[in-house]
Amino acid sequence: MGDVMDDILKIFFEECDELLPELESGLGELSEEESSKETINAIFRAVHSIKGGAASFGLDRLVRFAHVYESALDCLRSGTVEPDPAIIKTFYLAMDVLSDLVAEARNTGDPVEDSRIEENVHKLEAIIGQGGEGQPASGVGETPVPEDFTPVTVDLGGFDFDEPVEEAPARTLTVRFRPHSELYSRGDDARNLLMGLRELLPEDALGSLQVTCDMQDLPPLAELSADEACLGWTVQLPEGAGGTTEDDIHAVFDWVGDVCGLEIIREEAAGAASSDEAEAAGDGAEELPFIAEPEAAVALAEEGAVPAPEAEMAASSRPAAPARSGRKRGEQNASIRVDIERIGMLMDMVGEMVIGQASLESALTRENALHDQELLKRLAVIKTLTRDIQEAVMAIRAQPVRHVFQRMQRVVREASALAGKDVALVLEGEETEVDRTLIENLTDPLTHMLRNAVDHGIENPEARQVAGKPAQGTIRLSARHRSGRILIEILDDGGGINTQRVLQTAIKRGIVPPGASLGENEINELIFAPGFSTAEKVSDLSGRGVGMDVVKQAIQNLGGRVTIKSMPGKGTLFTLSLPLTLAVLDGMLIECRGSIMVVPVSSVVELVTVRTDEDVYTIPDGSHVVSVRGRCIPLIYLGDELTLPAEPAGQAGSHHMGRAGEAGQLIVLVVENEAGARAALVVDGVRDQAQVVIKSIEKNYRQIQGVSAATILGDGSVSLILDVSTLIVSATKRVDTRALEAIAERAA
Amino acid sequence: MPSASQIRALIVDDQASIRQVLASHMADLGFKGVVQRKDGKEALEYLEANPIHLVISDFNMPGLDGLALLEAVRSNPKTAKLAFIILTGEANAGLVQKAVAAGVNNFLAKPYTVAKLKETLEKVFGPIR
């Protein structure tokens, strides 16, 4: 029993997942001038359903709150209160509490503080009082049935109880199907349909399934074609036994819906009469008892070895047009729920398949088999298919960011209430789709960034008015795709970053030495430094102990970057750039000191050969820069940077490692991060471009500076995926930007 | 005097969790093959083709609600006599009055216990074995 209830409880929480967004969107529609009756009803029903469900599971705290909320909404429904902004706001806040109480009951959220519930209950009761009910909502569980109601006894004489429900299911489902002639050529098999029907019955019900073969379309032997379906079947099975329903039967025919005529008839058949009727229905037809060896019977039917072809089915058993039932099924199957774990498994397997395909290719290359045109063609097909499958699976996992974005409305609502500010959140590009894993991990960083924007970005209403801005601040949260990544921007119309104050704080906290001279961007970046906080008063938000450094780390863990742009007096723009998926990436395979490493193609700008004696400069601090198309960029000797052991002399590739000033050539890969900063990676060669499966290195080993993850190459070897952004940042830090400018001038 | 297993029951509620809790409680009382439908319209379609002794229906459902279902059931000679119990949790007394006027047999207030369910049913059917 406990298990049953647990399962139902799960269903209830899933319902809550649907009801809460319905409630939210209903409240959103309320804000507009005219509120339709349906909207109000939908809002009411959402809260009512949550209450009702919660009551069934004894979730008392949830029930009690939902009850008051429901009563307040009832005033709205009956028209005793009008949805003015103050009331709508109360309803929003109550929704937040309700949603937190659901999370609490589900053990996915922190317990909701009693004082918060209390406060919201008061507000709701004020609405109920305003509605003229005069008293707060009646107690929970109190029967709203009038005292003087007397239950009405039914007249049992009018009922027929003679036929116990469990012994003889009253209904027989007659399933008639006639596969279209192309069934077999499509790779489907009528046998599977019959077996599927048999499986609908519990084991002890065998014998209650009756199968009749319809051979009226069976052509003379000479015209019989082995791959054309020409038989039809009529199957009678008891409804309800083992829970068989029409839906179950439709499910069996789901795969062949478009090539199989299917008709399901429920027959009135009382008690013992049912079997008689079944026999009558099959009268004149060749009956195949479908009891002990159904497979044999089916095989017999398939071979056309059934005797007496003149035994035709009654005219009524002709297959009906599938149109009606087919359409109905189509509607029901518009979407299905799938356990996310299964999709995760699918994704993992696709990952393994990508590796498998790469390893096949590399094995064939080793065998020198790739000269074989036929083989090459087939390999190309597999490659295309692998990529298509992978994209299809990704599309299944892709979800619009809407869900996360909408949650941010609440974050802003709460944060602005706490900070005493009036802030509107405008959402853009909510339909932008991202891999589910990413979405799950976006909520926390976005929450902190939006709190931060409300807390530190938007000014106080007074300060805003002095600056000539509307009292209400605006934060714009937008998402869009750009070159294989997703860009999320948080733009506030606040005062921008006060660089003076940031610098002072950073000096005070010992993050930078006193007297340091930093550029504007460098100062802005200090916001992300560990242990930094500019909040002058420790507000509730900052008090949560999460700084922007944590946010940055979280985004980096997702393979993303955060950049910041401050427009003094006008606002601040945070840009998150994230990969679309955490599962695979397009990589360029490069060689460096004998190791193959992967550089994400998305960050590669160009691949050039430079002359060490002409293009490479050494700057006073000892580091190197290279001039590429008139632009000086820091040069990174990848092997040195990653402290890879030097190859024994004489190995291929080592002659490339010329140094600045010596005559020679270098192969450099110009890479760029999202902020537009570039660096040139010195590599020994470029091997290939391939799709690689991302394997977390932190999970399996530990974090390595300059390396974001690992992958498995076609030959089975492990290869590192370079974290281009970190490499660029560390190189840029080393190189004094002023020296770069000077060199650029000299080079020009 | 019927045994629970003889009573053919139909549960109507738009919430799957509510339906299943009720079905599971009814199974505990000995009911067999309880049918579930998610709104008034589906329930009427089912009632049209199947003899049913008892309908337990929610009040507030999208589309055809519990009250409209009750009225439709009572106005059809084929189903007019069946037992109709309304599941309430509703704070609105007006609807309850209307249900009484429409000929409801009994109310089952949410939340309820199995004992309460049994009592509610027995007030309609007499002692249930």
PDB file of N, CA, C and O in Angstrom, chain A residues 706-736:
ATOM      1  N   GLY A 706      44.145  25.343 -17.742  1.00  0.00           N
ATOM      2  CA  GLY A 706      44.345  25.347 -19.191  1.00  0.00           C
ATOM      3  C   GLY A 706      43.687  24.179 -19.896  1.00  0.00           C
ATOM      4  O   GLY A 706      43.693  24.112 -21.120  1.00  0.00           O
ATOM      5  N   VAL A 707      43.126  23.253 -19.118  1.00  0.00           N
ATOM      6  CA  VAL A 707      42.473  22.103 -19.723  1.00  0.00           C
ATOM      7  C   VAL A 707      41.024  22.066 -19.207  1.00  0.00           C
ATOM      8  O   VAL A 707      40.795  22.157 -18.012  1.00  0.00           O
ATOM      9  N   SER A 708      40.066  21.971 -20.135  1.00  0.00           N
ATOM     10  CA  SER A 708      38.685  22.019 -19.675  1.00  0.00           C
ATOM     11  C   SER A 708      38.075  20.643 -19.486  1.00  0.00           C
ATOM     12  O   SER A 708      37.186  20.452 -18.681  1.00  0.00           O
ATOM     13  N   ALA A 709      38.524  19.684 -20.276  1.00  0.00           N
ATOM     14  CA  ALA A 709      37.947  18.345 -20.195  1.00  0.00           C
ATOM     15  C   ALA A 709      38.861  17.395 -20.970  1.00  0.00           C
ATOM     16  O   ALA A 709      39.911  17.804 -21.468  1.00  0.00           O
ATOM     17  N   ALA A 710      38.428  16.153 -21.053  1.00  0.00           N
ATOM     18  CA  ALA A 710      39.195  15.189 -21.821  1.00  0.00           C
ATOM     19  C   ALA A 710      38.264  14.489 -22.795  1.00  0.00           C
ATOM     20  O   ALA A 710      37.042  14.632 -22.717  1.00  0.00           O
ATOM     21  N   THR A 711      38.836  13.753 -23.723  1.00  0.00           N
ATOM     22  CA  THR A 711      38.012  12.990 -24.634  1.00  0.00           C
ATOM     23  C   THR A 711      38.762  11.718 -25.017  1.00  0.00           C
ATOM     24  O   THR A 711      39.938  11.563 -24.693  1.00  0.00           O
ATOM     25  N   ILE A 712      38.046  10.837 -25.671  1.00  0.00           N
ATOM     26  CA  ILE A 712      38.681   9.619 -26.154  1.00  0.00           C
ATOM     27  C   ILE A 712      38.709   9.675 -27.667  1.00  0.00           C
ATOM     28  O   ILE A 712      37.669   9.887 -28.307  1.00  0.00           O
ATOM     29  N   LEU A 713      39.882   9.523 -28.228  1.00  0.00           N
ATOM     30  CA  LEU A 713      40.010   9.611 -29.686  1.00  0.00           C
ATOM     31  C   LEU A 713      39.715   8.257 -30.330  1.00  0.00           C
ATOM     32  O   LEU A 713      39.582   7.240 -29.654  1.00  0.00           O
ATOM     33  N   GLY A 714      39.627   8.312 -31.656  1.00  0.00           N
ATOM     34  CA  GLY A 714      39.306   7.116 -32.412  1.00  0.00           C
ATOM     35  C   GLY A 714      40.227   5.946 -32.129  1.00  0.00           C
ATOM     36  O   GLY A 714      39.811   4.783 -32.122  1.00  0.00           O
ATOM     37  N   ASP A 715      41.499   6.230 -31.893  1.00  0.00           N
ATOM     38  CA  ASP A 715      42.433   5.120 -31.648  1.00  0.00           C
ATOM     39  C   ASP A 715      42.377   4.659 -30.191  1.00  0.00           C
ATOM     40  O   ASP A 715      43.184   3.841 -29.767  1.00  0.00           O
ATOM     41  N   GLY A 716      41.452   5.217 -29.433  1.00  0.00           N
ATOM     42  CA  GLY A 716      41.287   4.770 -28.056  1.00  0.00           C
ATOM     43  C   GLY A 716      42.110   5.559 -27.053  1.00  0.00           C
ATOM     44  O   GLY A 716      41.996   5.346 -25.859  1.00  0.00           O
ATOM     45  N   SER A 717      42.941   6.448 -27.543  1.00  0.00           N
ATOM     46  CA  SER A 717      43.772   7.189 -26.602  1.00  0.00           C
ATOM     47  C   SER A 717      43.006   8.374 -26.011  1.00  0.00           C
ATOM     48  O   SER A 717      42.075   8.898 -26.616  1.00  0.00           O
ATOM     49  N   VAL A 718      43.444   8.759 -24.821  1.00  0.00           N
ATOM     50  CA  VAL A 718      42.806   9.880 -24.143  1.00  0.00           C
ATOM     51  C   VAL A 718      43.486  11.165 -24.584  1.00  0.00           C
ATOM     52  O   VAL A 718      44.708  11.221 -24.723  1.00  0.00           O
ATOM     53  N   SER A 719      42.691  12.171 -24.835  1.00  0.00           N
ATOM     54  CA  SER A 719      43.250  13.429 -25.292  1.00  0.00           C
ATOM     55  C   SER A 719      42.634  14.568 -24.490  1.00  0.00           C
ATOM     56  O   SER A 719      41.487  14.483 -24.058  1.00  0.00           O
ATOM     57  N   LEU A 720      43.424  15.626 -24.277  1.00  0.00           N
ATOM     58  CA  LEU A 720      42.920  16.732 -23.465  1.00  0.00           C
ATOM     59  C   LEU A 720      42.265  17.795 -24.338  1.00  0.00           C
ATOM     60  O   LEU A 720      42.728  18.082 -25.440  1.00  0.00           O
ATOM     61  N   ILE A 721      41.179  18.366 -23.834  1.00  0.00           N
ATOM     62  CA  ILE A 721      40.517  19.466 -24.533  1.00  0.00           C
ATOM     63  C   ILE A 721      40.992  20.757 -23.873  1.00  0.00           C
ATOM     64  O   ILE A 721      40.874  20.928 -22.653  1.00  0.00           O
ATOM     65  N   LEU A 722      41.567  21.648 -24.669  1.00  0.00           N
ATOM     66  CA  LEU A 722      42.160  22.845 -24.102  1.00  0.00           C
ATOM     67  C   LEU A 722      41.094  23.876 -23.730  1.00  0.00           C
ATOM     68  O   LEU A 722      40.115  24.060 -24.435  1.00  0.00           O
ATOM     69  N   ASP A 723      41.343  24.531 -22.604  1.00  0.00           N
ATOM     70  CA  ASP A 723      40.477  25.617 -22.175  1.00  0.00           C
ATOM     71  C   ASP A 723      41.087  26.900 -22.722  1.00  0.00           C
ATOM     72  O   ASP A 723      41.939  27.531 -22.101  1.00  0.00           O
ATOM     73  N   VAL A 724      40.664  27.239 -23.923  1.00  0.00           N
ATOM     74  CA  VAL A 724      41.281  28.337 -24.647  1.00  0.00           C
ATOM     75  C   VAL A 724      41.200  29.647 -23.877  1.00  0.00           C
ATOM     76  O   VAL A 724      42.158  30.414 -23.807  1.00  0.00           O
ATOM     77  N   SER A 725      40.057  29.880 -23.257  1.00  0.00           N
ATOM     78  CA  SER A 725      39.879  31.158 -22.585  1.00  0.00           C
ATOM     79  C   SER A 725      40.894  31.365 -21.465  1.00  0.00           C
ATOM     80  O   SER A 725      41.496  32.423 -21.335  1.00  0.00           O
ATOM     81  N   THR A 726      41.083  30.317 -20.665  1.00  0.00           N
ATOM     82  CA  THR A 726      42.044  30.426 -19.568  1.00  0.00           C
ATOM     83  C   THR A 726      43.452  30.677 -20.107  1.00  0.00           C
ATOM     84  O   THR A 726      44.210  31.470 -19.563  1.00  0.00           O
ATOM     85  N   LEU A 727      43.778  29.975 -21.188  1.00  0.00           N
ATOM     86  CA  LEU A 727      45.097  30.155 -21.780  1.00  0.00           C
ATOM     87  C   LEU A 727      45.278  31.600 -22.236  1.00  0.00           C
ATOM     88  O   LEU A 727      46.324  32.209 -22.017  1.00  0.00           O
ATOM     89  N   ILE A 728      44.252  32.137 -22.872  1.00  0.00           N
ATOM     90  CA  ILE A 728      44.346  33.504 -23.373  1.00  0.00           C
ATOM     91  C   ILE A 728      44.487  34.477 -22.209  1.00  0.00           C
ATOM     92  O   ILE A 728      45.343  35.361 -22.225  1.00  0.00           O
ATOM     93  N   VAL A 729      43.666  34.274 -21.180  1.00  0.00           N
ATOM     94  CA  VAL A 729      43.714  35.189 -20.043  1.00  0.00           C
ATOM     95  C   VAL A 729      45.086  35.167 -19.382  1.00  0.00           C
ATOM     96  O   VAL A 729      45.678  36.205 -19.104  1.00  0.00           O
ATOM     97  N   SER A 730      45.640  33.974 -19.195  1.00  0.00           N
ATOM     98  CA  SER A 730      46.934  33.940 -18.518  1.00  0.00           C
ATOM     99  C   SER A 730      48.023  34.550 -19.402  1.00  0.00           C
ATOM    100  O   SER A 730      48.929  35.195 -18.908  1.00  0.00           O
ATOM    101  N   ALA A 731      47.890  34.378 -20.721  1.00  0.00           N
ATOM    102  CA  ALA A 731      48.886  34.965 -21.605  1.00  0.00           C
ATOM    103  C   ALA A 731      48.755  36.485 -21.628  1.00  0.00           C
ATOM    104  O   ALA A 731      49.744  37.212 -21.621  1.00  0.00           O
ATOM    105  N   THR A 732      47.504  36.960 -21.644  1.00  0.00           N
ATOM    106  CA  THR A 732      47.281  38.399 -21.709  1.00  0.00           C
ATOM    107  C   THR A 732      47.774  39.078 -20.439  1.00  0.00           C
ATOM    108  O   THR A 732      48.304  40.181 -20.472  1.00  0.00           O
ATOM    109  N   LYS A 733      47.592  38.395 -19.322  1.00  0.00           N
ATOM    110  CA  LYS A 733      48.040  38.966 -18.055  1.00  0.00           C
ATOM    111  C   LYS A 733      49.538  39.199 -18.058  1.00  0.00           C
ATOM    112  O   LYS A 733      50.032  40.179 -17.537  1.00  0.00           O
ATOM    113  N   ARG A 734      50.245  38.229 -18.645  1.00  0.00           N
ATOM    114  CA  ARG A 734      51.712  38.323 -18.659  1.00  0.00           C
ATOM    115  C   ARG A 734      52.185  39.480 -19.515  1.00  0.00           C
ATOM    116  O   ARG A 734      53.184  40.108 -19.240  1.00  0.00           O
ATOM    117  N   VAL A 735      51.441  39.682 -20.603  1.00  0.00           N
ATOM    118  CA  VAL A 735      51.916  40.675 -21.556  1.00  0.00           C
ATOM    119  C   VAL A 735      51.345  42.040 -21.222  1.00  0.00           C
ATOM    120  O   VAL A 735      50.152  42.216 -21.096  1.00  0.00           O
ATOM    121  N   ASP A 736      52.220  42.985 -21.053  1.00  0.00           N
ATOM    122  CA  ASP A 736      51.813  44.350 -20.774  1.00  0.00           C
ATOM    123  C   ASP A 736      51.156  44.916 -22.040  1.00  0.00           C
ATOM    124  O   ASP A 736      51.757  44.957 -23.106  1.00  0.00           O
TER     125      ASP A 736
END
